[in-house]
Amino acid sequence: MQFARVVEVYDRIEATTKRLEMTNLLVGLLRATPPADLDEVVYLTQGRIHPDYMGIELGLAEKMVIRVLAYATGLEEERIETMWRDKGDLGLVAEEAIASRRQKPLESTPLTVAKVYDNLDAIARESGEGSQDRKIRLLSDLLSNATPREAKYIVRMVVGKMRLGVADMTIIDALATTFATKADRDRVERAYNVSSDLGEVARVIAAKGLKGLDEVRLKLFRPIRAMLAERLETLEEIVQRMGKAALEYKYDGLRVQAHISPSKIQLFSRHLEDITGQFPEILEGLRKLSVDRETIVEGEAVPVDANTGEFLPFQEVSRRRGRKTDVERMAKEFPVTLFTFDCLLRGEEDLTPRPYSERRKALETVINVSEGIRHSTVRVTDDVKEAERFFDEALQAGCEGLMAKALDSPYEAGARGYQWIKFKKEYSAALSDTIDLVVVGAFAGRGKRAGSYGALLMAAYDEASDVFRTTCKLGTGFDDETLRQFPEKLKAARRERRPARVDSKIEPDIWFNPEVVLEVRGAELTVSPVHTAAWDAIRSGAGLAVRFPRFTGRWREDKGPEDATTVKELLEMYRGQLKRTKGSH
Ligand code: ATP
């Protein structure tokens, strides 16, 4: 098929804002496309040349494209750069430049879809020595044969900015209408959700019709689109709606889909990008499990403080890009734990149609718990009170809430529904104020912190009983200098046993008499069954903990332990915080 035919439709699609009109234009295009070109037209319309998960992407540097444009049109590079500055869209620049080119090519061959696609694909795959030159040649080859309108789209494609505005769901509608009926769109969508590959869906439906789509199956090393959750405001509503359900801790990290065979492991993100290279520690953990069959599991990767064992804010792993050595360093400094929560494939068997409870059992047999790999904590209940207690435990463990899952629900790829319901506590801004806490214990440092303390046990002052009650483990915000100073500065306060004025359920490696006061900033306060500050005040059998505490660097040498933040103040802060979050808890 001639590429001119395709871009003519693109221009009309670009000019409309109505989804229905867009769908009709696409249907016209798909009908006119011969089967052999169909998947390529679908990918181009999506602004890519392969499904996302393959990681084969265009994205040439604009400078390079400008050079090729200059060469293809005989215009000065500076002139093209000025045009680019004016228009802000290199595609429009290409259109104008090609229209005004001084030397028309002696012979030009009209571009076909196959030619455009093949060259773009080759550009995306080129790498290594001399690849720049080869990319330039491939692009020149296209641009010297392109009409102005074709050049516009080719250039937008190569710089990775196609932006036609056609949503995947619109392409699905158009495929259903073209090859079946509009009413069949759900079956088309299902095939897409399972394969994450609209080109493949187009190929199959064109060749084998709707029935053929049923053969599109979950496959190892091809990610499935993630099942998503709805939200409800109270646990009561959730229990009412679901009855007996599985409640799982909702971890605050990065969703990971792990595809595992005995010889290879690949990881995909929620957006189906290949993130295998970003998490060497997950690969290592999964390899140790020596899974003997093919399997796909899903989980949430959460960074853990190597010293306190507590979760860290997710931001610590969101920067895992860049060079391999950086990734390796981050993996050592902030290793993640993968909390697995679903099993989608086991051996030959696609488990997605099976109920949650069976998939969970499969998960527990396939994945043994090991260093860095765990199962999500789960409790099955239909009791609101128990759900509330479990929620508190989840927050205390550093999670952001609960995920309720219907016991009989299949895994619905790509769908958001009430089979999974999330319940989280919305975290308001950081605690507006810093607090001053007293050091009452320490845990021996590991790794880089060997010889100093990995974390400190911190307490607030309870005026009423003149006792210091614990409220967090503090392990972040320590620079090298501070770490070096700790043992020395705390030496005088060291005790063999728990000092009488310290109330703690946690047993640190070293106890300190409450003397040294540090300034701490926390994200917020949560109810906690392990910390003793404000014990029983909010809920029986629980105290208050500071979430994500960080040392500000300020030693409050001006403060005695009795001048530290009091339990009463913590309680007031907690109540203030509850008001701000409008009691979602
Ligand atoms: P969504 O993923 O629903 O579009 P979002 O990206 O804002 O929304 P959240 O609202 O925080 O994410 O909740 C859903 C996410 O929670 C999941 O995509 C998954 O990454 C994460 N998650 C954490 N723990 C679990 C669990 N036990 N089961 C399922 N998902 C979990």
XYZ file of C-alpha atoms and ligand atoms in Angstrom:
616
model
C 0.000 0.000 0.000
C 1.138 3.515 -0.743
C 2.198 5.454 2.327
C 0.509 8.545 0.857
C -2.843 6.880 1.387
C -2.101 6.402 5.089
C -0.892 9.918 5.808
C -3.856 11.395 4.033
C -6.051 9.720 6.646
C -3.662 10.829 9.421
C -4.155 14.433 8.373
C -7.905 14.034 8.641
C -7.607 12.252 11.993
C -5.444 15.052 13.244
C -8.066 17.587 12.237
C -10.888 16.011 14.215
C -11.572 16.008 17.909
C -14.495 13.597 17.827
C -13.746 10.036 18.770
C -16.516 8.609 16.589
C -15.265 10.435 13.536
C -11.756 9.276 14.297
C -12.969 5.683 14.554
C -14.742 5.958 11.203
C -11.649 7.351 9.541
C -9.632 4.475 10.947
C -12.183 1.921 9.792
C -11.849 3.366 6.293
C -8.073 3.061 6.516
C -8.118 -0.500 7.861
C -10.551 -1.594 5.156
C -8.238 -0.216 2.498
C -5.147 -1.872 3.995
C -4.055 -5.201 2.530
C -3.595 -7.910 5.200
C 0.188 -7.946 4.798
C 0.453 -4.275 5.808
C -2.160 -4.318 8.509
C -0.024 -4.759 11.619
C 2.436 -2.168 10.357
C -0.326 0.387 9.810
C -1.612 -0.306 13.325
C 1.827 0.196 14.908
C 2.449 3.371 12.918
C -0.931 4.713 14.004
C 0.076 4.050 17.610
C 3.223 6.050 16.921
C 5.563 3.105 17.298
C 6.994 0.247 15.319
C 6.668 -2.565 17.856
C 4.658 -3.193 20.989
C 6.097 -1.348 23.976
C 7.410 -4.350 25.811
C 9.909 -5.157 23.075
C 11.763 -2.011 23.958
C 12.644 -1.256 20.317
C 12.087 2.454 20.142
C 12.687 5.326 17.846
C 13.848 8.597 19.266
C 16.560 10.068 17.070
C 18.214 13.224 18.302
C 16.582 16.263 16.763
C 19.996 17.613 15.739
C 20.596 14.548 13.634
C 17.230 14.837 11.926
C 17.956 18.489 11.145
C 21.191 17.454 9.489
C 19.402 14.913 7.309
C 16.709 17.445 6.437
C 19.366 19.927 5.355
C 20.959 17.300 3.199
C 17.661 16.173 1.650
C 16.451 19.693 0.890
C 19.603 21.653 0.213
C 18.600 24.191 2.896
C 21.123 25.456 5.443
C 21.079 23.727 8.830
C 20.767 27.131 10.544
C 17.721 27.935 8.481
C 16.053 24.691 9.534
C 16.939 25.320 13.154
C 15.300 28.738 12.991
C 12.184 27.194 11.492
C 12.196 24.658 14.312
C 12.439 27.387 16.921
C 9.454 29.138 15.309
C 7.233 26.105 14.934
C 8.308 23.880 17.822
C 7.375 20.786 15.828
C 10.040 19.215 13.671
C 7.359 17.413 11.657
C 5.903 20.719 10.462
C 9.407 21.944 9.693
C 10.032 18.845 7.575
C 6.767 19.367 5.721
C 7.665 22.940 4.863
C 11.296 22.203 4.084
C 10.474 19.363 1.732
C 7.823 21.499 -0.001
C 10.360 24.238 -0.604
C 13.326 22.070 -1.472
C 15.629 23.610 -4.003
C 16.848 20.510 -5.718
C 13.966 18.219 -6.482
C 15.312 14.686 -6.642
C 15.891 13.477 -10.175
C 13.926 10.364 -9.615
C 11.922 9.536 -6.621
C 9.995 6.390 -5.937
C 6.668 6.748 -4.160
C 6.953 5.386 -0.639
C 5.097 2.248 0.365
C 4.032 1.392 3.911
C 6.438 -1.546 3.882
C 9.369 0.631 2.837
C 8.673 3.268 5.491
C 8.170 0.646 8.176
C 11.290 -1.327 7.256
C 13.513 1.729 7.281
C 12.103 2.972 10.580
C 12.548 -0.476 12.073
C 16.136 -0.615 10.864
C 16.794 2.848 12.324
C 15.464 1.740 15.692
C 17.538 -1.437 15.708
C 20.836 0.076 14.600
C 23.409 0.269 17.335
C 27.120 0.183 17.880
C 29.951 1.451 15.745
C 28.964 3.337 12.612
C 25.297 3.167 13.534
C 24.867 6.943 13.359
C 25.890 6.975 9.717
C 23.644 4.089 8.862
C 20.697 5.746 10.592
C 21.348 8.928 8.633
C 21.406 6.984 5.393
C 18.162 5.163 6.179
C 16.385 8.391 7.054
C 17.740 10.248 4.009
C 16.519 7.432 1.861
C 12.992 8.039 3.185
C 13.038 11.816 3.170
C 14.399 12.175 -0.329
C 11.468 10.157 -1.615
C 8.832 11.650 0.653
C 6.102 14.122 -0.183
C 5.861 17.027 2.256
C 2.963 15.403 4.090
C 4.784 12.076 4.333
C 7.887 13.825 5.604
C 5.864 15.411 8.402
C 4.809 12.031 9.807
C 8.121 10.283 9.166
C 9.976 12.953 11.100
C 7.497 12.933 13.952
C 7.916 9.160 14.120
C 11.703 9.167 14.185
C 11.928 11.729 16.958
C 9.346 9.743 18.938
C 6.627 12.410 18.818
C 3.893 11.076 16.605
C 1.043 12.328 18.823
C -1.778 11.475 16.473
C -4.105 11.323 19.447
C -5.589 7.932 18.632
C -6.124 6.001 21.851
C -5.592 2.232 21.862
C -9.279 1.848 22.685
C -10.190 3.711 19.474
C -8.050 1.326 17.427
C -9.797 -1.574 19.164
C -13.207 -0.132 18.242
C -12.065 0.273 14.656
C -10.668 -3.273 14.442
C -13.940 -4.694 15.781
C -16.029 -2.677 13.330
C -13.791 -3.526 10.385
C -13.411 -7.253 10.925
C -16.482 -8.171 12.997
C -19.116 -5.910 14.476
C -18.958 -3.105 16.966
C -20.657 -5.356 19.505
C -17.601 -7.634 19.445
C -15.196 -5.032 20.710
C -14.845 -6.705 24.123
C -13.410 -9.814 22.534
C -10.952 -7.712 20.619
C -10.046 -5.868 23.782
C -9.538 -9.125 25.667
C -7.026 -10.265 23.054
C -5.216 -6.964 23.442
C -5.197 -7.140 27.238
C -3.660 -10.588 27.143
C -1.079 -9.884 24.420
C -0.368 -6.155 24.889
C 0.166 -6.157 21.129
C -2.387 -4.444 18.873
C -0.431 -5.356 15.745
C -0.753 -9.015 16.637
C -4.467 -8.599 17.337
C -4.926 -6.956 13.920
C -2.966 -9.740 12.203
C -5.004 -12.484 13.854
C -8.450 -10.957 13.413
C -7.744 -10.162 9.751
C -6.517 -13.681 9.035
C -8.785 -15.782 11.221
C -11.646 -13.566 12.256
C -13.089 -13.271 15.748
C -12.696 -16.959 16.510
C -9.006 -16.679 15.871
C -8.743 -14.158 18.689
C -9.560 -16.838 21.237
C -6.207 -18.358 20.366
C -4.411 -15.255 21.558
C -3.098 -16.560 24.842
C -0.984 -15.525 27.715
C 2.608 -16.174 26.730
C 5.857 -16.207 28.628
C 8.049 -13.131 28.018
C 5.120 -11.161 26.622
C 3.603 -9.038 29.403
C -0.100 -9.064 30.142
C -1.856 -5.772 30.874
C -2.298 -5.329 34.598
C -5.541 -5.891 36.483
C -6.511 -2.686 38.282
C -8.483 -1.807 41.360
C -11.431 0.409 42.186
C -11.489 2.438 45.364
C -13.928 2.682 48.261
C -13.823 5.102 51.148
C -14.410 2.807 54.132
C -13.602 -0.747 55.109
C -17.235 -1.187 56.055
C -18.360 -0.545 52.484
C -15.749 -2.958 51.220
C -16.818 -5.749 53.545
C -20.472 -5.084 52.750
C -19.853 -5.274 49.072
C -17.510 -8.252 48.986
C -18.526 -10.324 51.966
C -15.717 -12.676 52.831
C -12.684 -11.448 50.943
C -8.914 -11.615 50.938
C -7.335 -8.496 52.357
C -3.726 -7.942 51.407
C -1.214 -5.383 52.522
C -0.971 -2.698 49.892
C 2.721 -2.025 49.413
C 3.872 1.344 48.214
C 6.380 0.550 45.514
C 6.614 -0.425 41.900
C 4.474 -3.086 40.298
C 6.572 -5.825 38.728
C 5.480 -8.642 36.439
C 8.112 -11.366 36.509
C 8.309 -13.866 33.652
C 10.382 -16.811 34.742
C 11.713 -19.869 32.968
C 14.463 -22.119 34.264
C 16.955 -20.365 32.004
C 15.727 -16.789 31.741
C 13.942 -14.141 33.773
C 12.400 -10.947 32.472
C 10.713 -8.168 34.453
C 8.062 -5.760 33.176
C 6.620 -2.607 34.690
C 2.989 -1.691 35.086
C 3.379 0.145 31.764
C 4.796 -3.002 30.171
C 8.313 -1.676 29.783
C 11.138 -4.123 30.163
C 12.754 -3.274 33.509
C 14.871 -6.418 33.861
C 18.071 -4.386 33.983
C 16.862 -2.189 36.829
C 16.530 -4.804 39.548
C 19.520 -7.146 39.739
C 18.558 -8.068 43.302
C 15.110 -9.330 42.218
C 16.711 -11.424 39.490
C 19.118 -12.866 42.001
C 16.329 -13.650 44.459
C 14.182 -15.291 41.795
C 17.122 -17.279 40.435
C 17.760 -18.711 43.875
C 14.222 -20.073 43.962
C 15.185 -22.305 41.030
C 11.695 -22.359 39.587
C 11.580 -25.519 37.475
C 8.633 -24.564 35.296
C 7.610 -21.548 33.317
C 5.721 -19.105 35.447
C 4.493 -15.517 35.564
C 4.050 -13.833 38.918
C 3.146 -10.311 39.896
C 4.321 -8.373 42.882
C 5.224 -5.003 44.287
C 8.892 -4.055 44.670
C 9.532 -1.971 47.768
C 12.862 -0.481 48.856
C 13.939 -1.609 52.304
C 16.352 0.088 54.640
C 19.149 -2.452 55.074
C 19.679 -1.286 58.643
C 16.226 -0.826 60.119
C 14.524 -3.409 57.921
C 11.819 -0.803 57.375
C 10.342 0.337 54.093
C 11.685 3.423 52.449
C 9.743 5.931 50.390
C 9.254 4.618 46.914
C 11.246 7.508 45.412
C 14.409 5.666 46.415
C 13.888 3.237 43.536
C 12.122 5.435 41.050
C 15.492 6.709 39.888
C 16.850 3.310 38.937
C 17.796 4.279 35.468
C 21.070 5.169 33.939
C 24.320 3.305 33.940
C 24.701 -0.268 35.027
C 27.126 0.613 37.798
C 24.646 3.145 39.213
C 21.916 0.539 39.219
C 24.190 -1.902 41.004
C 25.106 0.670 43.608
C 21.451 1.548 44.211
C 20.600 -2.141 44.440
C 23.129 -2.457 47.269
C 22.206 0.766 49.014
C 18.428 0.468 48.781
C 17.685 -3.134 47.858
C 14.064 -3.871 47.101
C 11.971 -6.719 48.393
C 9.463 -8.161 45.961
C 6.130 -8.874 47.623
C 4.472 -11.288 45.225
C 0.688 -11.234 45.118
C -0.481 -13.162 42.060
C 0.435 -16.093 39.841
C -0.803 -15.901 36.257
C 0.943 -18.788 34.530
C 2.208 -22.086 35.869
C 3.823 -24.489 33.449
C 1.504 -24.783 30.505
C -1.477 -23.545 32.445
C -2.932 -20.063 32.056
C -4.232 -19.347 35.553
C -5.931 -16.036 34.758
C -9.424 -17.577 34.432
C -8.986 -19.383 37.782
C -10.374 -17.819 40.975
C -8.148 -15.684 43.187
C -7.972 -18.307 45.918
C -6.534 -20.894 43.537
C -4.051 -18.463 42.080
C -2.919 -17.554 45.571
C -2.342 -21.233 46.369
C -0.404 -21.621 43.145
C 1.668 -18.563 44.064
C 2.562 -20.050 47.409
C 3.703 -23.313 45.852
C 5.600 -21.730 42.974
C 7.388 -19.012 44.956
C 9.149 -19.988 48.135
C 9.921 -17.146 50.413
C 13.598 -16.240 50.314
C 15.863 -13.245 50.779
C 14.243 -10.346 48.956
C 11.238 -12.356 47.759
C 8.125 -12.638 49.903
C 4.407 -13.184 49.573
C 2.079 -10.290 50.264
C 0.631 -10.544 53.749
C -2.968 -11.637 53.481
C -5.960 -12.188 55.747
C -9.325 -13.596 54.737
C -12.194 -12.114 56.688
C -15.691 -10.663 56.574
C -15.391 -8.911 59.892
C -15.039 -5.130 59.818
C -13.278 -4.929 63.174
C -10.726 -7.487 62.118
C -10.266 -5.641 58.835
C -9.578 -2.435 60.767
C -6.986 -4.132 62.935
C -5.356 -5.604 59.866
C -5.310 -2.148 58.285
C -3.470 -0.759 61.322
C -0.952 -3.570 61.084
C -0.444 -2.784 57.407
C 0.242 0.879 58.159
C 2.586 -0.058 60.943
C 4.466 -2.349 58.607
C 5.014 0.685 56.390
C 2.303 -0.083 53.841
C -0.131 2.474 52.504
C -3.315 0.507 53.108
C -5.076 -2.639 52.016
C -6.095 -4.244 48.762
C -9.295 -6.295 49.037
C -9.729 -9.083 46.515
C -12.834 -11.136 45.744
C -12.028 -14.777 46.470
C -13.751 -16.087 43.365
C -12.495 -13.442 40.929
C -10.496 -14.305 37.808
C -7.541 -12.137 36.804
C -9.059 -9.580 34.491
C -6.184 -8.192 32.475
C -6.332 -4.482 31.776
C -9.619 -4.062 33.611
C -10.461 -1.827 36.527
C -13.343 -3.201 38.550
C -14.681 -3.968 41.995
C -13.047 -7.420 42.075
C -10.077 -5.630 43.575
C -10.735 -2.672 45.830
C -8.036 -0.456 47.228
C -8.336 1.210 50.572
C -5.643 3.632 51.483
C -5.081 6.269 53.913
C -4.424 9.435 52.027
C -1.290 10.921 53.379
C -1.524 14.598 53.920
C 1.546 16.730 53.543
C 4.559 15.936 55.676
C 4.165 16.593 59.379
C 4.226 20.344 59.319
C 6.741 20.563 62.131
C 9.931 18.782 63.025
C 9.933 16.896 66.313
C 12.657 16.350 68.883
C 13.093 12.772 70.006
C 15.312 11.102 72.562
C 17.754 8.322 71.693
C 17.002 5.275 73.873
C 18.582 2.451 71.876
C 20.628 1.495 68.837
C 20.926 -1.333 66.374
C 24.315 -2.446 65.136
C 25.149 -1.203 61.642
C 25.515 -3.490 58.669
C 27.321 -3.064 55.380
C 28.595 0.487 55.022
C 27.508 1.219 58.584
C 29.417 -1.620 60.206
C 31.196 -0.292 63.290
C 28.592 2.400 63.859
C 24.851 2.214 64.321
C 22.473 1.198 61.579
C 19.498 2.755 63.281
C 18.489 4.396 66.531
C 15.468 3.691 68.678
C 13.761 6.992 69.385
C 11.313 7.993 72.095
C 8.970 10.808 73.054
C 8.594 12.063 76.604
C 5.519 11.105 78.602
C 5.181 13.875 81.164
C 2.333 12.240 83.040
C 4.477 9.308 84.135
C 7.939 10.788 83.548
C 8.811 7.963 81.170
C 10.225 7.841 77.606
C 8.119 5.838 75.185
C 9.321 4.692 71.791
C 7.870 6.082 68.570
C 10.201 5.099 65.712
C 13.406 3.555 64.464
C 15.528 6.251 62.898
C 17.836 5.119 60.099
C 17.885 7.869 57.482
C 19.380 11.301 57.242
C 22.778 10.187 58.618
C 25.802 11.389 56.703
C 29.189 9.718 57.136
C 30.325 12.262 59.688
C 27.224 11.747 61.842
C 27.601 7.971 61.672
C 31.183 8.280 62.816
C 30.183 10.503 65.733
C 27.346 8.363 67.068
C 29.248 5.783 69.159
C 31.451 8.483 70.672
C 28.704 10.975 71.420
C 26.415 8.334 72.890
C 29.091 6.496 74.851
C 28.308 8.081 78.177
C 24.633 7.179 77.939
C 25.230 3.480 77.167
C 23.605 0.969 79.512
C 23.669 -2.807 79.812
C 19.979 -3.085 80.407
C 16.853 -1.181 79.580
C 16.864 1.941 81.737
C 13.901 2.114 84.084
C 12.528 5.286 82.519
C 12.370 3.721 79.063
C 9.196 1.987 77.963
C 9.800 -0.207 74.922
C 8.479 -3.357 73.347
C 11.432 -3.431 71.000
C 14.762 -4.842 72.155
C 17.656 -2.891 70.573
C 21.256 -4.169 70.521
C 22.341 -1.357 72.792
C 20.347 0.620 75.356
C 20.878 4.273 76.165
C 19.833 6.307 79.102
C 17.507 9.000 77.714
C 19.917 11.934 77.358
C 20.586 12.795 73.743
C 17.959 14.651 71.733
C 17.847 14.697 67.924
C 15.671 16.682 65.575
C 13.568 14.481 63.312
C 11.248 15.081 60.403
C 8.580 12.488 59.667
C 6.043 12.012 56.909
C 3.189 11.523 59.341
C 2.012 9.620 62.385
C 0.409 6.199 62.273
C -1.144 3.818 64.767
C 1.349 1.128 65.728
C 1.239 -2.106 67.709
C 4.983 -2.027 68.414
C 5.695 1.504 69.581
C 4.611 2.486 73.069
C 4.080 6.256 72.756
C 0.394 7.086 73.449
C -0.305 3.432 74.120
C -4.045 2.671 74.237
C -4.884 6.323 73.609
C -6.099 5.984 70.033
C -6.748 2.285 69.940
C -6.376 -0.360 72.593
C -3.231 -2.388 72.121
C -1.557 0.224 69.944
C 0.621 3.310 70.201
C 1.750 6.006 67.769
C 4.646 5.799 65.342
C 6.391 8.336 63.120
C 6.391 7.187 59.518
C 9.517 7.692 57.372
C 11.514 9.513 60.052
C 14.664 11.305 58.947
C 17.363 12.999 61.010
C 17.512 16.670 60.051
C 21.203 16.819 61.009
C 20.527 18.903 64.074
C 21.693 17.627 67.478
C 19.474 19.353 70.024
C 22.257 19.830 72.529
C 20.288 22.773 73.807
C 17.549 20.428 74.957
C 17.389 18.036 77.848
C 15.388 14.825 77.390
C 12.424 16.298 79.253
C 12.316 19.110 76.707
C 11.764 16.677 73.875
C 8.445 16.356 72.069
C 5.918 14.883 74.444
C 3.494 12.042 73.930
C 0.695 14.528 74.431
C 2.003 16.639 71.575
C 2.227 13.601 69.331
C -1.398 12.825 70.112
C -2.446 16.337 69.223
C -0.521 16.132 65.986
C -2.153 12.828 65.161
C -5.618 14.262 65.756
C -4.817 17.294 63.624
C -3.662 15.004 60.889
C -6.865 12.949 61.092
C -8.912 16.081 60.655
C -6.895 17.048 57.606
C -7.432 13.656 55.986
C -11.170 13.847 56.757
C -11.197 10.536 58.531
C -10.582 8.203 55.612
C -9.532 5.818 58.326
P -3.900 2.156 39.648
O -2.746 1.200 39.606
O -5.110 1.559 40.293
O -4.178 2.849 38.358
P -2.175 3.884 41.075
O -1.084 3.664 40.089
O -2.382 5.254 41.615
O -3.559 3.345 40.564
P -2.713 2.771 43.533
O -3.993 3.481 43.523
O -1.778 3.180 44.606
O -1.895 2.877 42.224
O -3.045 1.211 43.667
C -2.854 0.175 42.785
C -1.447 -0.405 42.828
O -1.130 -0.925 44.104
C -1.233 -1.620 41.957
O -1.084 -1.297 40.613
C 0.019 -2.235 42.546
O 1.141 -1.658 41.960
C -0.013 -1.800 43.991
N -0.130 -2.896 44.981
C 0.506 -2.899 46.172
N 0.210 -3.991 46.889
C -0.633 -4.732 46.145
C -1.305 -5.976 46.347
N -1.162 -6.678 47.471
N -2.110 -6.420 45.345
C -2.259 -5.722 44.194
N -1.658 -4.533 43.955
C -0.856 -4.032 44.910
